[in-house]
mmCIF file of C-alpha atoms in Angstrom:
data_model
loop_
_atom_site.group_PDB
_atom_site.id
_atom_site.type_symbol
_atom_site.label_atom_id
_atom_site.label_comp_id
_atom_site.label_asym_id
_atom_site.label_seq_id
_atom_site.Cartn_x
_atom_site.Cartn_y
_atom_site.Cartn_z
ATOM 1 C CA MET A 1 0.000 0.000 0.000
ATOM 2 C CA THR A 2 1.532 3.312 -1.097
ATOM 3 C CA LYS A 3 1.952 6.307 1.171
ATOM 4 C CA PHE A 4 -0.598 8.247 -0.917
ATOM 5 C CA THR A 5 -3.214 5.490 -0.532
ATOM 6 C CA THR A 6 -2.636 5.430 3.226
ATOM 7 C CA ARG A 7 -3.133 9.178 3.490
ATOM 8 C CA LEU A 8 -6.112 9.310 1.107
ATOM 9 C CA PRO A 9 -8.713 9.210 3.935
ATOM 10 C CA LEU A 10 -6.869 12.039 5.683
ATOM 11 C CA ILE A 11 -6.934 14.086 2.475
ATOM 12 C CA GLY A 12 -10.662 13.344 2.193
ATOM 13 C CA ILE A 13 -11.240 14.588 5.736
ATOM 14 C CA GLY A 14 -9.360 17.779 4.856
ATOM 15 C CA VAL A 15 -11.524 18.367 1.780
ATOM 16 C CA PHE A 16 -14.661 17.616 3.807
ATOM 17 C CA ALA A 17 -13.530 20.112 6.475
ATOM 18 C CA VAL A 18 -12.980 22.837 3.873
ATOM 19 C CA LEU A 19 -16.437 22.219 2.396
ATOM 20 C CA LEU A 20 -18.140 22.399 5.805
ATOM 21 C CA LEU A 21 -16.134 25.164 7.444
ATOM 22 C CA VAL A 22 -15.283 27.441 4.517
ATOM 23 C CA VAL A 23 -17.420 26.796 1.441
ATOM 24 C CA ALA A 24 -20.790 26.165 3.129
ATOM 25 C CA PRO A 25 -20.834 29.387 5.216
ATOM 26 C CA ALA A 26 -19.835 31.380 2.117
ATOM 27 C CA VAL A 27 -22.535 30.064 -0.239
ATOM 28 C CA LEU A 28 -25.473 28.925 1.916
ATOM 29 C CA SER A 29 -28.223 31.034 3.440
ATOM 30 C CA GLU A 30 -28.906 31.186 7.174
ATOM 31 C CA HIS A 31 -31.764 28.679 6.799
ATOM 32 C CA TRP A 32 -29.606 26.088 5.051
ATOM 33 C CA ILE A 33 -26.700 26.658 7.428
ATOM 34 C CA SER A 34 -29.057 25.803 10.287
ATOM 35 C CA ASN A 35 -30.249 22.677 8.456
ATOM 36 C CA LEU A 36 -26.679 21.636 7.650
ATOM 37 C CA GLY A 37 -25.765 22.077 11.314
ATOM 38 C CA LYS A 38 -28.590 19.719 12.243
ATOM 39 C CA TYR A 39 -27.318 17.171 9.715
ATOM 40 C CA CYS A 40 -23.809 17.500 11.169
ATOM 41 C CA CYS A 41 -25.153 16.625 14.614
ATOM 42 C CA LEU A 42 -26.812 13.488 13.254
ATOM 43 C CA ALA A 43 -23.607 12.677 11.370
ATOM 44 C CA ILE A 44 -21.551 12.875 14.586
ATOM 45 C CA ALA A 45 -23.748 10.180 16.140
ATOM 46 C CA ALA A 46 -23.596 8.168 12.900
ATOM 47 C CA VAL A 47 -19.775 8.188 12.856
ATOM 48 C CA GLY A 48 -19.827 6.502 16.267
ATOM 49 C CA ILE A 49 -22.368 3.958 15.037
ATOM 50 C CA GLY A 50 -20.091 3.228 12.095
ATOM 51 C CA LEU A 51 -17.263 2.424 14.517
ATOM 52 C CA ALA A 52 -19.395 0.177 16.744
ATOM 53 C CA TRP A 53 -21.490 -1.494 14.032
ATOM 54 C CA GLY A 54 -19.379 -1.334 10.894
ATOM 55 C CA ARG A 55 -16.027 -2.147 12.493
ATOM 56 C CA GLY A 56 -17.185 -3.940 15.639
ATOM 57 C CA GLY A 57 -20.287 -5.780 14.422
ATOM 58 C CA MET A 58 -22.507 -4.387 17.218
ATOM 59 C CA LEU A 59 -25.923 -3.337 15.920
ATOM 60 C CA VAL A 60 -26.477 -0.409 18.294
ATOM 61 C CA MET A 61 -30.153 0.395 17.821
ATOM 62 C CA GLY A 62 -30.458 2.483 20.966
ATOM 63 C CA GLN A 63 -28.126 5.392 20.289
ATOM 64 C CA GLY A 64 -31.061 7.681 20.930
ATOM 65 C CA VAL A 65 -30.338 7.082 24.635
ATOM 66 C CA PHE A 66 -26.900 8.681 24.478
ATOM 67 C CA PHE A 67 -28.063 11.309 21.985
ATOM 68 C CA GLY A 68 -30.747 12.183 24.526
ATOM 69 C CA LEU A 69 -28.337 12.309 27.478
ATOM 70 C CA GLY A 70 -26.217 14.921 25.725
ATOM 71 C CA ALA A 71 -29.228 16.783 24.387
ATOM 72 C CA TYR A 72 -31.063 17.060 27.692
ATOM 73 C CA ALA A 73 -27.880 17.971 29.565
ATOM 74 C CA MET A 74 -27.347 20.865 27.161
ATOM 75 C CA ALA A 75 -31.054 21.779 27.121
ATOM 76 C CA MET A 76 -31.234 21.932 30.918
ATOM 77 C CA HIS A 77 -28.278 24.317 31.043
ATOM 78 C CA LEU A 78 -29.679 26.536 28.271
ATOM 79 C CA THR A 79 -33.101 26.538 29.947
ATOM 80 C CA LEU A 80 -31.613 27.665 33.263
ATOM 81 C CA GLU A 81 -29.431 30.215 31.480
ATOM 82 C CA THR A 82 -32.536 31.610 29.785
ATOM 83 C CA ALA A 83 -34.491 31.725 33.074
ATOM 84 C CA GLY A 84 -31.735 33.655 34.837
ATOM 85 C CA PRO A 85 -29.867 33.205 38.141
ATOM 86 C CA GLY A 86 -31.998 31.545 40.809
ATOM 87 C CA ALA A 87 -35.146 31.496 38.662
ATOM 88 C CA LEU A 88 -37.300 28.511 37.739
ATOM 89 C CA PRO A 89 -37.726 27.443 34.086
ATOM 90 C CA GLY A 90 -40.924 28.734 32.534
ATOM 91 C CA PHE A 91 -42.650 25.359 32.188
ATOM 92 C CA MET A 92 -42.093 24.582 35.882
ATOM 93 C CA ILE A 93 -43.683 27.886 36.923
ATOM 94 C CA LEU A 94 -46.824 26.949 34.972
ATOM 95 C CA TYR A 95 -47.272 23.780 37.025
ATOM 96 C CA ASP A 96 -46.219 25.049 40.465
ATOM 97 C CA PRO A 97 -44.628 28.515 40.899
ATOM 98 C CA LEU A 98 -43.720 27.773 44.529
ATOM 99 C CA ALA A 99 -42.061 24.403 43.929
ATOM 100 C CA PRO A 100 -38.270 24.318 44.298
ATOM 101 C CA LEU A 101 -35.991 23.488 41.407
ATOM 102 C CA PRO A 102 -35.410 19.694 41.263
ATOM 103 C CA ALA A 103 -32.068 18.767 42.810
ATOM 104 C CA PHE A 104 -30.680 17.165 39.657
ATOM 105 C CA TRP A 105 -31.261 20.405 37.727
ATOM 106 C CA GLU A 106 -29.198 22.637 40.011
ATOM 107 C CA PRO A 107 -25.684 21.520 38.901
ATOM 108 C CA PHE A 108 -26.545 22.304 35.282
ATOM 109 C CA ARG A 109 -26.383 26.023 36.034
ATOM 110 C CA SER A 110 -22.622 25.561 35.754
ATOM 111 C CA GLU A 111 -21.154 25.632 32.242
ATOM 112 C CA VAL A 112 -18.236 23.421 33.259
ATOM 113 C CA PHE A 113 -20.477 20.827 34.891
ATOM 114 C CA THR A 114 -22.677 20.729 31.773
ATOM 115 C CA LEU A 115 -19.741 20.126 29.437
ATOM 116 C CA VAL A 116 -18.340 17.428 31.719
ATOM 117 C CA ALA A 117 -21.775 15.782 32.019
ATOM 118 C CA ILE A 118 -22.181 15.670 28.223
ATOM 119 C CA VAL A 119 -19.078 13.457 28.075
ATOM 120 C CA LEU A 120 -19.209 11.677 31.431
ATOM 121 C CA LEU A 121 -22.886 10.647 31.532
ATOM 122 C CA PRO A 122 -22.735 8.546 28.319
ATOM 123 C CA VAL A 123 -19.423 7.044 29.470
ATOM 124 C CA ILE A 124 -20.966 5.860 32.761
ATOM 125 C CA VAL A 125 -24.225 4.579 31.248
ATOM 126 C CA SER A 126 -22.602 2.859 28.256
ATOM 127 C CA ALA A 127 -19.834 1.347 30.400
ATOM 128 C CA ILE A 128 -22.329 -0.181 32.828
ATOM 129 C CA LEU A 129 -24.646 -1.392 30.057
ATOM 130 C CA GLY A 130 -21.820 -2.640 27.835
ATOM 131 C CA TYR A 131 -20.032 -4.439 30.659
ATOM 132 C CA ALA A 132 -23.239 -6.216 31.676
ATOM 133 C CA LEU A 133 -23.959 -7.323 28.099
ATOM 134 C CA PHE A 134 -20.533 -8.059 26.655
ATOM 135 C CA LYS A 135 -19.268 -9.991 29.673
ATOM 136 C CA ARG A 136 -22.308 -12.253 29.281
ATOM 137 C CA ARG A 137 -21.545 -12.524 25.550
ATOM 138 C CA VAL A 138 -24.863 -10.976 24.518
ATOM 139 C CA LYS A 139 -24.696 -10.069 20.831
ATOM 140 C CA GLY A 140 -26.607 -10.056 17.572
ATOM 141 C CA ALA A 141 -30.355 -9.544 17.647
ATOM 142 C CA TYR A 142 -30.512 -9.786 21.445
ATOM 143 C CA PHE A 143 -28.043 -6.918 21.818
ATOM 144 C CA ALA A 144 -29.946 -4.806 19.279
ATOM 145 C CA ILE A 145 -33.288 -5.419 21.002
ATOM 146 C CA LEU A 146 -31.941 -4.592 24.458
ATOM 147 C CA THR A 147 -30.343 -1.321 23.351
ATOM 148 C CA GLN A 148 -33.494 -0.270 21.500
ATOM 149 C CA ALA A 149 -35.646 -1.156 24.519
ATOM 150 C CA LEU A 150 -33.490 1.186 26.599
ATOM 151 C CA ALA A 151 -34.196 4.018 24.139
ATOM 152 C CA VAL A 152 -37.937 3.359 24.389
ATOM 153 C CA ALA A 153 -37.733 3.286 28.192
ATOM 154 C CA LEU A 154 -35.889 6.618 28.351
ATOM 155 C CA ALA A 155 -38.395 8.284 26.002
ATOM 156 C CA VAL A 156 -41.329 6.991 28.075
ATOM 157 C CA LEU A 157 -39.653 8.141 31.302
ATOM 158 C CA ILE A 158 -39.154 11.667 29.985
ATOM 159 C CA SER A 159 -42.713 11.792 28.612
ATOM 160 C CA SER A 160 -44.121 10.840 32.014
ATOM 161 C CA THR A 161 -42.088 13.376 34.030
ATOM 162 C CA ILE A 162 -43.776 16.537 32.809
ATOM 163 C CA ARG A 163 -42.884 18.754 35.767
ATOM 164 C CA GLU A 164 -39.200 17.768 35.749
ATOM 165 C CA THR A 165 -38.415 17.494 32.018
ATOM 166 C CA GLY A 166 -41.292 19.132 30.139
ATOM 167 C CA GLY A 167 -42.774 15.800 29.069
ATOM 168 C CA ASP A 168 -43.819 15.399 25.451
ATOM 169 C CA THR A 169 -43.501 19.130 24.761
ATOM 170 C CA GLY A 170 -39.815 18.952 25.633
ATOM 171 C CA LEU A 171 -37.479 21.845 26.351
ATOM 172 C CA SER A 172 -37.315 24.837 24.014
ATOM 173 C CA ASN A 173 -37.258 28.651 23.760
ATOM 174 C CA PHE A 174 -33.549 28.954 24.457
ATOM 175 C CA LYS A 175 -32.206 32.501 24.313
ATOM 176 C CA TYR A 176 -28.533 32.054 25.180
ATOM 177 C CA PHE A 177 -25.702 29.646 24.391
ATOM 178 C CA PHE A 178 -22.990 29.991 27.058
ATOM 179 C CA GLY A 179 -23.534 33.744 27.171
ATOM 180 C CA TYR A 180 -24.081 34.273 23.434
ATOM 181 C CA VAL A 181 -27.491 35.377 22.124
ATOM 182 C CA LEU A 182 -28.816 32.564 19.939
ATOM 183 C CA ASN A 183 -30.991 34.800 17.773
ATOM 184 C CA ASP A 184 -27.941 36.674 16.508
ATOM 185 C CA GLU A 185 -26.941 35.547 13.007
ATOM 186 C CA ALA A 186 -23.215 35.589 13.807
ATOM 187 C CA ASN A 187 -23.767 33.400 16.872
ATOM 188 C CA LYS A 188 -25.860 30.940 14.878
ATOM 189 C CA LEU A 189 -22.981 30.642 12.440
ATOM 190 C CA MET A 190 -20.610 30.109 15.367
ATOM 191 C CA VAL A 191 -22.723 27.242 16.728
ATOM 192 C CA TYR A 192 -22.827 25.659 13.256
ATOM 193 C CA LEU A 193 -19.044 25.928 12.929
ATOM 194 C CA ILE A 194 -18.610 24.232 16.319
ATOM 195 C CA ALA A 195 -20.853 21.343 15.222
ATOM 196 C CA ALA A 196 -19.069 21.008 11.867
ATOM 197 C CA ALA A 197 -15.646 21.106 13.547
ATOM 198 C CA LEU A 198 -16.717 18.429 16.034
ATOM 199 C CA LEU A 199 -17.816 16.235 13.111
ATOM 200 C CA VAL A 200 -14.376 16.616 11.537
ATOM 201 C CA VAL A 201 -12.719 15.773 14.870
ATOM 202 C CA CYS A 202 -14.860 12.635 15.201
ATOM 203 C CA LEU A 203 -13.888 11.562 11.679
ATOM 204 C CA LEU A 204 -10.224 12.082 12.535
ATOM 205 C CA ALA A 205 -10.633 10.055 15.743
ATOM 206 C CA VAL A 206 -12.288 7.136 13.930
ATOM 207 C CA TRP A 207 -9.654 7.263 11.174
ATOM 208 C CA GLN A 208 -6.957 7.005 13.846
ATOM 209 C CA PHE A 209 -8.801 4.175 15.606
ATOM 210 C CA ASN A 210 -9.196 2.237 12.340
ATOM 211 C CA ARG A 211 -5.497 2.336 11.522
ATOM 212 C CA SER A 212 -4.361 1.540 15.068
ATOM 213 C CA ARG A 213 -3.841 -1.767 16.824
ATOM 214 C CA PHE A 214 -7.231 -1.325 18.449
ATOM 215 C CA GLY A 215 -8.897 -1.041 15.029
ATOM 216 C CA GLU A 216 -7.329 -4.308 13.922
ATOM 217 C CA LEU A 217 -8.477 -6.037 17.103
ATOM 218 C CA LEU A 218 -11.986 -4.630 16.717
ATOM 219 C CA VAL A 219 -12.324 -6.028 13.190
ATOM 220 C CA ALA A 220 -10.814 -9.328 14.319
ATOM 221 C CA THR A 221 -13.330 -9.495 17.163
ATOM 222 C CA ARG A 222 -16.148 -8.885 14.708
ATOM 223 C CA ASP A 223 -14.987 -11.608 12.305
ATOM 224 C CA ALA A 224 -13.468 -14.217 14.636
ATOM 225 C CA GLU A 225 -14.228 -13.528 18.275
ATOM 226 C CA GLU A 226 -13.134 -16.946 19.546
ATOM 227 C CA ARG A 227 -9.753 -16.651 17.833
ATOM 228 C CA VAL A 228 -9.187 -13.274 19.469
ATOM 229 C CA ARG A 229 -9.988 -14.811 22.836
ATOM 230 C CA PHE A 230 -7.600 -17.688 22.081
ATOM 231 C CA LEU A 231 -4.823 -15.156 21.386
ATOM 232 C CA GLY A 232 -5.177 -13.766 24.899
ATOM 233 C CA TYR A 233 -7.379 -10.710 24.308
ATOM 234 C CA ASP A 234 -10.758 -10.178 25.952
ATOM 235 C CA PRO A 235 -13.282 -9.400 23.176
ATOM 236 C CA ALA A 236 -15.654 -7.899 25.764
ATOM 237 C CA ASN A 237 -13.162 -5.141 26.622
ATOM 238 C CA ILE A 238 -12.493 -4.396 22.950
ATOM 239 C CA LYS A 239 -16.199 -4.089 22.142
ATOM 240 C CA LEU A 240 -16.842 -2.142 25.333
ATOM 241 C CA PHE A 241 -14.328 0.546 24.373
ATOM 242 C CA ALA A 242 -15.886 0.967 20.895
ATOM 243 C CA PHE A 243 -19.362 1.055 22.436
ATOM 244 C CA VAL A 244 -18.335 3.792 24.899
ATOM 245 C CA VAL A 245 -16.691 5.877 22.150
ATOM 246 C CA ALA A 246 -19.859 5.591 20.027
ATOM 247 C CA ALA A 247 -21.965 6.657 23.030
ATOM 248 C CA VAL A 248 -19.826 9.748 23.648
ATOM 249 C CA MET A 249 -20.074 10.765 19.988
ATOM 250 C CA ALA A 250 -23.868 10.361 20.082
ATOM 251 C CA SER A 251 -24.015 12.508 23.230
ATOM 252 C CA ILE A 252 -21.906 15.249 21.616
ATOM 253 C CA GLY A 253 -24.176 15.193 18.570
ATOM 254 C CA GLY A 254 -27.229 15.514 20.808
ATOM 255 C CA ALA A 255 -25.688 18.371 22.778
ATOM 256 C CA MET A 256 -25.038 20.417 19.623
ATOM 257 C CA PHE A 257 -28.452 19.495 18.195
ATOM 258 C CA VAL A 258 -30.201 21.496 20.918
ATOM 259 C CA PRO A 259 -28.877 25.044 20.261
ATOM 260 C CA ILE A 260 -29.092 24.518 16.486
ATOM 261 C CA VAL A 261 -32.647 23.173 16.312
ATOM 262 C CA GLY A 262 -33.903 25.004 19.383
ATOM 263 C CA ILE A 263 -35.907 22.144 20.914
ATOM 264 C CA ILE A 264 -35.513 18.619 22.249
ATOM 265 C CA THR A 265 -38.418 16.222 22.845
ATOM 266 C CA PRO A 266 -38.739 12.502 23.632
ATOM 267 C CA GLN A 267 -39.538 11.899 19.948
ATOM 268 C CA GLU A 268 -35.970 12.901 19.079
ATOM 269 C CA ILE A 269 -34.421 10.192 21.247
ATOM 270 C CA GLY A 270 -36.827 7.258 21.069
ATOM 271 C CA ALA A 271 -36.869 4.092 18.974
ATOM 272 C CA SER A 272 -37.824 5.798 15.705
ATOM 273 C CA ALA A 273 -34.996 8.324 16.047
ATOM 274 C CA SER A 274 -32.517 5.514 16.726
ATOM 275 C CA ILE A 275 -33.743 3.625 13.665
ATOM 276 C CA LEU A 276 -33.259 6.722 11.510
ATOM 277 C CA MET A 277 -29.641 6.895 12.679
ATOM 278 C CA ILE A 278 -29.135 3.243 11.763
ATOM 279 C CA ALA A 279 -30.810 3.858 8.385
ATOM 280 C CA GLY A 280 -28.365 6.642 7.579
ATOM 281 C CA VAL A 281 -25.368 4.494 8.496
ATOM 282 C CA ALA A 282 -26.688 1.557 6.453
ATOM 283 C CA LEU A 283 -27.345 3.791 3.454
ATOM 284 C CA GLY A 284 -23.921 5.402 3.442
ATOM 285 C CA GLY A 285 -21.984 2.258 4.280
ATOM 286 C CA ARG A 286 -21.357 1.178 7.850
ATOM 287 C CA ALA A 287 -17.796 -0.085 7.326
ATOM 288 C CA SER A 288 -16.454 3.000 5.551
ATOM 289 C CA LEU A 289 -15.108 6.197 7.086
ATOM 290 C CA PHE A 290 -17.321 8.767 5.339
ATOM 291 C CA GLY A 291 -20.312 6.512 4.610
ATOM 292 C CA PRO A 292 -22.062 6.827 8.005
ATOM 293 C CA ALA A 293 -21.697 10.623 8.092
ATOM 294 C CA LEU A 294 -22.875 11.179 4.508
ATOM 295 C CA GLY A 295 -25.700 8.662 4.884
ATOM 296 C CA ALA A 296 -26.940 10.329 8.075
ATOM 297 C CA MET A 297 -26.846 13.722 6.360
ATOM 298 C CA ALA A 298 -28.832 12.327 3.430
ATOM 299 C CA ILE A 299 -31.470 10.815 5.728
ATOM 300 C CA GLY A 300 -31.609 14.052 7.731
ATOM 301 C CA TRP A 301 -32.161 16.038 4.550
ATOM 302 C CA GLY A 302 -34.879 13.628 3.441
ATOM 303 C CA GLN A 303 -36.657 13.871 6.768
ATOM 304 C CA SER A 304 -36.483 17.682 6.787
ATOM 305 C CA SER A 305 -37.545 18.122 3.158
ATOM 306 C CA LEU A 306 -39.785 15.203 2.251
ATOM 307 C CA GLY A 307 -40.811 14.405 5.818
ATOM 308 C CA SER A 308 -42.354 17.843 6.294
ATOM 309 C CA SER A 309 -43.916 18.275 2.849
ATOM 310 C CA TRP A 310 -44.936 14.642 2.278
ATOM 311 C CA PRO A 311 -44.865 12.833 5.660
ATOM 312 C CA GLU A 312 -46.814 9.761 4.545
ATOM 313 C CA GLY A 313 -44.730 9.301 1.420
ATOM 314 C CA TRP A 314 -41.457 9.780 3.322
ATOM 315 C CA ILE A 315 -42.163 6.644 5.371
ATOM 316 C CA TYR A 316 -42.547 4.607 2.169
ATOM 317 C CA ILE A 317 -39.378 6.113 0.713
ATOM 318 C CA LEU A 318 -37.464 5.222 3.871
ATOM 319 C CA GLY A 319 -38.789 1.666 3.674
ATOM 320 C CA LEU A 320 -37.728 1.396 0.034
ATOM 321 C CA ILE A 321 -34.259 2.633 0.955
ATOM 322 C CA PHE A 322 -33.977 -0.147 3.524
ATOM 323 C CA ILE A 323 -35.108 -2.789 1.028
ATOM 324 C CA PHE A 324 -32.786 -1.506 -1.702
ATOM 325 C CA VAL A 325 -29.750 -1.402 0.585
ATOM 326 C CA ILE A 326 -30.389 -4.863 2.055
ATOM 327 C CA LEU A 327 -30.971 -6.529 -1.325
ATOM 328 C CA PHE A 328 -28.490 -4.772 -3.606
ATOM 329 C CA LEU A 329 -26.015 -2.800 -1.469
ATOM 330 C CA PRO A 330 -25.576 -4.542 1.888
ATOM 331 C CA MET A 331 -22.422 -2.488 2.501
ATOM 332 C CA GLY A 332 -24.102 0.801 1.532
ATOM 333 C CA LEU A 333 -23.439 3.315 -1.212
ATOM 334 C CA SER A 334 -19.747 3.470 -0.319
ATOM 335 C CA SER A 335 -19.369 -0.047 -1.735
ATOM 336 C CA LEU A 336 -20.025 1.409 -5.203
ATOM 337 C CA PHE A 337 -16.718 3.253 -4.933
ATOM 338 C CA ASP A 338 -14.905 0.027 -4.023
ATOM 339 C CA ARG A 339 -16.567 -1.776 -6.929
ATOM 340 C CA ALA A 340 -15.534 0.976 -9.325
ATOM 341 C CA LYS A 341 -11.941 0.746 -8.081
ATOM 342 C CA GLY A 342 -12.037 -3.019 -8.578
ATOM 343 C CA LEU A 343 -13.288 -2.672 -12.150
ATOM 344 C CA ILE A 344 -10.610 -0.101 -12.976
ATOM 345 C CA ARG A 345 -7.900 -2.298 -11.480
ATOM 346 C CA ARG A 346 -9.216 -5.347 -13.351
ATOM 347 C CA SER A 347 -9.315 -3.525 -16.668
ATOM 348 C CA SER A 348 -5.791 -2.217 -16.184
ATOM 349 C CA ASP A 349 -4.547 -5.760 -15.488
ATOM 350 C CA GLU A 350 -6.015 -7.176 -18.723
ATOM 351 C CA PRO A 351 -3.372 -7.685 -21.459
ATOM 352 C CA GLY A 352 -3.580 -5.346 -24.442
ATOM 353 C CA PRO A 353 -3.429 -6.344 -28.119
ATOM 354 C CA ALA A 354 -0.189 -8.029 -29.164
ATOM 355 C CA THR A 355 2.342 -5.876 -30.989
ATOM 356 C CA PRO A 356 3.828 -7.023 -34.353
ATOM 357 C CA GLU A 357 7.136 -7.761 -32.619
ATOM 358 C CA LEU A 358 5.370 -9.948 -30.052
ATOM 359 C CA ARG A 359 3.504 -11.815 -32.795
ATOM 360 C CA GLU A 360 6.825 -12.541 -34.507
ATOM 361 C CA VAL A 361 8.248 -13.938 -31.292
ATOM 362 C CA VAL A 362 5.185 -16.162 -30.814
ATOM 363 C CA LYS A 363 5.541 -17.491 -34.354
#
């Protein structure tokens, strides 16, 4: 493998970064910048799914849990920042103006605590869940069902705690983002640039993981778990690390989703939201570097455009995408690029027509 081929993904990340951070802000309107920021948040979660599912073979169908942990941590801070020092959030005043602020809300007044919680909460939850499942060698459909059930449980819990979390209406009407006024156009651009930069950082992290010793062990665990165990490695620890990294990326995506979209509800973190993330990764190509991110952006665009103008038809289109990918492109659209490279290499290896000198030698 040549040095250029090895660095090709890094060059691709550089081009992608220029498109997101330089070209997009220069040519897109404020509306489309906001939409692209939303797609970047979904792509951040999808990059983590690509690492856990594409490289590790773990069908994580409950990433809405970790997306929701980051989103609600950020939303609670922004809600308290909007309410002001010592004040109750508006939705709590409607239910009981004299009730004290719930104890678990109080630490989220701190910016530092909020940022730490966005990273630490998914680490704790995913580590406990992953350890319990992987050490018992739970995998395949059972693992997928359990993770999705957790997403459903979290969405139901939030829906039922109206006074503490806003219930089905969620948290919204944020005015500030760590001291910056969200309605200001320059600040909206700043939030988008942060989300886009975080997506690039996540791509760089996964690229580094894939080419490291850990990446080799993760693929080996996916393809031959018993052989990895025979060689002295614990497959549970390898999968656990990938699962935790994917959870942190989903939480970061959820945290940036809140100031960009301006609302978070249980519908954004439940089973259907988790399935949409999986659909994007499957469409783009779960085992590739850019496939999960681009697929998630495509699904996000489809949901925003077709889902709002033609909601009934969008469901059918999404179903057709699933069927098409499963039947014809099980490795996603990124496999078309690999097939094209294979055809080019095959055609270049075919012998050309014999020259007159060669025909004389043969005779």
